[in-house]
Short mmCIF file of C-alpha atoms and ligand atoms in Angstrom, two decimals:
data_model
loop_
_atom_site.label_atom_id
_atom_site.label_comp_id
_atom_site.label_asym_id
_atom_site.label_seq_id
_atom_site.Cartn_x
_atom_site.Cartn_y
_atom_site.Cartn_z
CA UNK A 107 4.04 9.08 10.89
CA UNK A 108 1.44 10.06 8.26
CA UNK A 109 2.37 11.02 5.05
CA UNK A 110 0.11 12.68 2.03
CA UNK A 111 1.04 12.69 -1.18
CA UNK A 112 0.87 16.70 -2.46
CA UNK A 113 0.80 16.07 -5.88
CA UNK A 114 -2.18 17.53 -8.78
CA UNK A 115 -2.18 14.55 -10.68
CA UNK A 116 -2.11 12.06 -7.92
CA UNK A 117 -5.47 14.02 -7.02
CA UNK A 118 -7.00 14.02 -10.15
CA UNK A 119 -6.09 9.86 -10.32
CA UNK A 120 -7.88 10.06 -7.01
CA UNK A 121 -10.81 11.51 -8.37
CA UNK A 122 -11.44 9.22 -11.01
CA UNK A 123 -11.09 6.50 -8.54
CA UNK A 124 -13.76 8.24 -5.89
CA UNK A 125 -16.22 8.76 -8.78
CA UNK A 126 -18.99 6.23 -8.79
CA UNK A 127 -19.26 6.41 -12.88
CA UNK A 128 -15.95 4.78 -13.69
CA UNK A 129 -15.95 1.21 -15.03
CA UNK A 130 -13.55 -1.31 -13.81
CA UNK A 131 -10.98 -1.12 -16.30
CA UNK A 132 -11.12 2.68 -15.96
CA UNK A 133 -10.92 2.17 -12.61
CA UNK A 134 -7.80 -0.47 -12.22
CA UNK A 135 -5.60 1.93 -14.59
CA UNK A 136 -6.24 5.29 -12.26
CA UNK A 137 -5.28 2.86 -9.09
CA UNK A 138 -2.08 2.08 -11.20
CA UNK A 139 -1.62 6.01 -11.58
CA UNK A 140 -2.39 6.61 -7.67
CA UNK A 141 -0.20 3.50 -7.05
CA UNK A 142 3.01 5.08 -9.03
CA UNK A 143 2.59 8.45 -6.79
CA UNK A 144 2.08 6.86 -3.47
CA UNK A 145 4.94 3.91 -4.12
CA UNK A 146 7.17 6.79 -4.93
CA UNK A 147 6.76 8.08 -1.93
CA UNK A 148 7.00 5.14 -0.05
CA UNK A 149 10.32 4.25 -1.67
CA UNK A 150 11.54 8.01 -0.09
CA UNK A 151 13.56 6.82 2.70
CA UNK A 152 15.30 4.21 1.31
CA UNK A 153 18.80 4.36 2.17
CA UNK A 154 21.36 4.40 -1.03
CA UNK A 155 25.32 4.00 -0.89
CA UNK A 156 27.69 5.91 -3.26
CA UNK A 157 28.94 4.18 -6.45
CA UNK A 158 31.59 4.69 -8.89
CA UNK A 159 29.96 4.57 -12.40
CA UNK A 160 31.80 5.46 -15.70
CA UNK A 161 30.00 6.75 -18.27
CA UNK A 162 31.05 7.11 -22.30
CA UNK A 163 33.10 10.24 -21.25
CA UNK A 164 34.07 10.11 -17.64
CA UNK A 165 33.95 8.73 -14.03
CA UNK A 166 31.63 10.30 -11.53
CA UNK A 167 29.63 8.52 -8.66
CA UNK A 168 26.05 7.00 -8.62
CA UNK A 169 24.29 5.16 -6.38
CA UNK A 170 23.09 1.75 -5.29
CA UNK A 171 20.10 0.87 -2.52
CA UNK A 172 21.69 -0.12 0.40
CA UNK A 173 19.19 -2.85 1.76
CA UNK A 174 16.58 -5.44 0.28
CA UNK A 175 13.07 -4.16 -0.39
CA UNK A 176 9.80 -6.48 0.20
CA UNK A 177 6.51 -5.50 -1.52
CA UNK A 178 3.70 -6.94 0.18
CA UNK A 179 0.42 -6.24 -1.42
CA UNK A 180 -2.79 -7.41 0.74
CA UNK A 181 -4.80 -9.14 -0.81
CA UNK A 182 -6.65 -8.25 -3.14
CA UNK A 183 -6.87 -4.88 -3.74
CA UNK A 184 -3.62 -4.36 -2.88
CA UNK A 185 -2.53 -6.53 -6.50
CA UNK A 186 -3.35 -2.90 -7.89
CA UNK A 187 -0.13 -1.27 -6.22
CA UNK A 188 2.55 -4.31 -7.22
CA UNK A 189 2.58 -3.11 -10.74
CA UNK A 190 3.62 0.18 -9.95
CA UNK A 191 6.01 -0.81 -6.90
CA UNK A 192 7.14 -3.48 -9.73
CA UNK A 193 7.80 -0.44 -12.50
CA UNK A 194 9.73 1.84 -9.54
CA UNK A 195 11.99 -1.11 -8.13
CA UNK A 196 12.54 -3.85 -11.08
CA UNK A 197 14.20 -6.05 -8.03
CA UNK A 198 11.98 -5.75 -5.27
CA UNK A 199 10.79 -9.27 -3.82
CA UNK A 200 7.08 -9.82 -2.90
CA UNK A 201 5.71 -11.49 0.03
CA UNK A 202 1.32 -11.80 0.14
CA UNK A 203 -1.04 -11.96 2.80
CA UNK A 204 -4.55 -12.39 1.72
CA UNK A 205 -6.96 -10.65 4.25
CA UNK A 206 -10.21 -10.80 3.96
CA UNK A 207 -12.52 -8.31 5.70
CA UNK A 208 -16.07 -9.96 7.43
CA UNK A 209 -18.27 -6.83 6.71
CA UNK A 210 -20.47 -7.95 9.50
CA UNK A 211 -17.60 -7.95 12.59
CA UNK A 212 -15.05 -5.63 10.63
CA UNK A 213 -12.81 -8.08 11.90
CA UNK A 214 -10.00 -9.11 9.75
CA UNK A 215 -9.73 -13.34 8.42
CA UNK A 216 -6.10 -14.33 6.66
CA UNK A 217 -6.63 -16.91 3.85
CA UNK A 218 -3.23 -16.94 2.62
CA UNK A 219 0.49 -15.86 3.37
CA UNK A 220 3.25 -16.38 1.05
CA UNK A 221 6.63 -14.09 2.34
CA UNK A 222 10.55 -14.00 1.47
CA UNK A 223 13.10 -14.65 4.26
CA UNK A 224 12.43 -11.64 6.84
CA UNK A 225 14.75 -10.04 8.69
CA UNK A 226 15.82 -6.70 10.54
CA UNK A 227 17.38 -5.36 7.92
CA UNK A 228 14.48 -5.83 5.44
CA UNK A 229 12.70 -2.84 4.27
CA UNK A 230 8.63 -3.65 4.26
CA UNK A 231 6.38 -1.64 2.16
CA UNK A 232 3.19 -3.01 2.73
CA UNK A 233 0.36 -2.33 -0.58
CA UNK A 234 -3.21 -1.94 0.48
CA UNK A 235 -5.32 0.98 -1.62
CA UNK A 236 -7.52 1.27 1.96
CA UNK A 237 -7.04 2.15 4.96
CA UNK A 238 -10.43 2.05 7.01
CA UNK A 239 -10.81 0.75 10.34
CA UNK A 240 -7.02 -0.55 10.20
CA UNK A 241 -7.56 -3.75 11.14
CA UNK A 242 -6.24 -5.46 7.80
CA UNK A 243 -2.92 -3.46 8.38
CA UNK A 244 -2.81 -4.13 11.72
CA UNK A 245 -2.69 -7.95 11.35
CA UNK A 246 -0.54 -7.78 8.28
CA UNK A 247 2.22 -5.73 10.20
CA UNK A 248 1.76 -7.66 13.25
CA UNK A 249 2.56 -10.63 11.25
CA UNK A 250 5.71 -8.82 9.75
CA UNK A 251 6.61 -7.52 12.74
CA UNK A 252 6.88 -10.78 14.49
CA UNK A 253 8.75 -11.79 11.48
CA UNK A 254 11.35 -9.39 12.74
CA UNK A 255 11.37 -6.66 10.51
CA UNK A 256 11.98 -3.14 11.85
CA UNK A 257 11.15 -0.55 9.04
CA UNK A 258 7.56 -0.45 7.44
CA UNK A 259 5.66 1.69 5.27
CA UNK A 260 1.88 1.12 4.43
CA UNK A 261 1.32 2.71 0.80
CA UNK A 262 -2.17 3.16 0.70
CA UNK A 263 -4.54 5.19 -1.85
CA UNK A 264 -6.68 6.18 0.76
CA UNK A 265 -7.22 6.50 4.78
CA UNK A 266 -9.48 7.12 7.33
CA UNK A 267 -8.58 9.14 10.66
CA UNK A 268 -9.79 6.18 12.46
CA UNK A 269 -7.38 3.77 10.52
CA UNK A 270 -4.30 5.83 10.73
CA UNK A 271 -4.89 6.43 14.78
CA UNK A 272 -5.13 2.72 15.31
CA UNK A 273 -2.16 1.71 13.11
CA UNK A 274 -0.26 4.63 15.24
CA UNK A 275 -1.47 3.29 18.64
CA UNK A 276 -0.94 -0.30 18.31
CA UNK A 277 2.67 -0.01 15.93
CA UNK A 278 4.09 3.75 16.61
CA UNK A 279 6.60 3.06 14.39
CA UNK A 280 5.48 2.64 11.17
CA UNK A 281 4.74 5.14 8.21
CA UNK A 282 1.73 5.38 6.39
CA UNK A 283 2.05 7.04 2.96
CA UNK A 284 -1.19 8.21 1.78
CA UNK A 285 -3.17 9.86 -1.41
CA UNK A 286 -5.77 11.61 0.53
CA UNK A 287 -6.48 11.50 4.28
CA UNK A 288 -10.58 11.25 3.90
CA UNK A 289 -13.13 12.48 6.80
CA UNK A 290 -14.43 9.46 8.37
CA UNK A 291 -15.71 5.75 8.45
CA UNK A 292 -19.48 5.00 8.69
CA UNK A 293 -21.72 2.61 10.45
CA UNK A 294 -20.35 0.01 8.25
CA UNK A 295 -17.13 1.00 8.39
CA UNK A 296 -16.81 2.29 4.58
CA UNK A 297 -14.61 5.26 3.99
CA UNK A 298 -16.49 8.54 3.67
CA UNK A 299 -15.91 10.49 1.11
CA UNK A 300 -13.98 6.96 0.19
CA UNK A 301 -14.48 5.47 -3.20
CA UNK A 302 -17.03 2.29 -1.94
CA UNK A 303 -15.09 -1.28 -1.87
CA UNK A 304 -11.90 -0.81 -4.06
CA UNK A 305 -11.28 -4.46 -4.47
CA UNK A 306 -14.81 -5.23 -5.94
CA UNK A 307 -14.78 -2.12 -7.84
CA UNK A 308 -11.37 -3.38 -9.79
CA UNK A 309 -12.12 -6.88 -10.12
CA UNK A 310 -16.43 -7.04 -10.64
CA UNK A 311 -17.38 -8.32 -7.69
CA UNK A 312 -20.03 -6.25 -6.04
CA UNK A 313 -23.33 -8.05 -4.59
CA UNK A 314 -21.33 -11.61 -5.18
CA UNK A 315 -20.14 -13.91 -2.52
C1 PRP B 286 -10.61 -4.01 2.04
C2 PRP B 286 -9.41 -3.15 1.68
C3 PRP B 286 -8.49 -3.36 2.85
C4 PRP B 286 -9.46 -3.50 4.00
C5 PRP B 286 -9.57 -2.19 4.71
O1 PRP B 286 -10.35 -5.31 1.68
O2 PRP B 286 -8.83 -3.50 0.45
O3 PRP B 286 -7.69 -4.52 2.74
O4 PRP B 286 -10.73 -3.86 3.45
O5 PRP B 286 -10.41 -2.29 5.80
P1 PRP B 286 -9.90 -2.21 7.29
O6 PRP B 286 -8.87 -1.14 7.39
O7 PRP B 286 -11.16 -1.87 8.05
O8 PRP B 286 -9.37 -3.56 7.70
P2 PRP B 286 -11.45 -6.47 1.71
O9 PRP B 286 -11.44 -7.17 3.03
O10 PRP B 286 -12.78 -5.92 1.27
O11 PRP B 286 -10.89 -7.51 0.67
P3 PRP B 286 -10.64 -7.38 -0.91
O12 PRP B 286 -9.39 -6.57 -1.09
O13 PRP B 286 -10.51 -8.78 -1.33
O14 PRP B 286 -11.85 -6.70 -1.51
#
């Protein structure tokens, strides 16, 4: 199930993002912007249960989330979503898996994985900004699937048709929540009209190794 964010100033945060001219600070705080839209939406599903709750004149009901939430960003441009998944849900628990795409095989390499107790009844909302070929999402909800968790949402910034199909076709199950759906991947597999390689564009690291 794809989902895109309809919001004006989740597109505007998008545009900054796309545009080649912003700096990296710029940059990181317009991710945080995109990140608070698309974790909100992420977070949509969530199940609550009905609370009593007194306030300074009378008793009415609330609520309460009914289940445990995991956060887990990819790393590392999926650090830019935690804030904002942080600011929406105080108590959610992080898990990371650092991915690292090889640009030459597209094929995702893990370098690190860090994750709370798992279970069925965990809620997954898995932070990565990109969504290209899918093969970094793939491998991270593989992983979380084996784990034994059921429900999973992929918050991402942006995705590629090809991404989203291959996410679909290999875990039918899962919900991508999205800030825009873009046209294509290229040769390289970069996202076109994209917004280049949102991890070196936050942190500096363009042309290093
Ligand atoms: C980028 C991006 C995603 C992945 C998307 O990360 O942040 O994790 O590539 O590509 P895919 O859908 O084709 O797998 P990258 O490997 O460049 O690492 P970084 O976040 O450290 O920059």
């Amino acid at each position: 199930m794809l989902i895109i964010v309809e919001h004006p100033l989740c597109a505007c945060e998008l545009t900054v993002v796309r545009d080649c001219r912003t700096d990296g600070p710029t940059f990181r705080a317009a991710m945080h912007r995109v990140g608070l839209h698309v974790c909100l939406e992420a977070t949509r599903h969530l199940r609550v249960r009905a609370v009593p709750v007194v306030t300074p004149l009378e008793e009415t009901s609330g609520y309460v989330l009914e289940h445990r939430v995991v956060a887990v960003p990819i790393l590392r441009a999926g650090l830019m979503f935690l804030e904002p998944m942080m600011q929406i849900l105080p108590r959610v628990e992080v898990g990371f898996i650092g991915l690292r795409r090889d640009e030459e095989t597209l094929q995702p390499h893990e370098y690190y994985r860090k994750l709370p107790p798992l279970d069925v009844t965990t809620s997954i909302i898995v932070l990565d900004p990109m969504l290209a070929t899918g093969g970094s999402s793939v491998a991270a909800l593989e992983r979380l699937r084996a784990a034994g968790v059921q429900d999973i949402t992929v918050a991402c910034a942006i995705a590629a048709p090809e991404g989203v199909e291959r996410v679909e076709a290999v875990l039918p199950n899962v919900r991508i929540v999205a800030g825009g759906l873009d046209r294509c991947l290229n040769e390289r597999g970069f996202i076109l009209p994209g917004l280049g390689d949102a991890g070196d564009r936050a942190f500096g690291t363009e042309n290093q190794l």
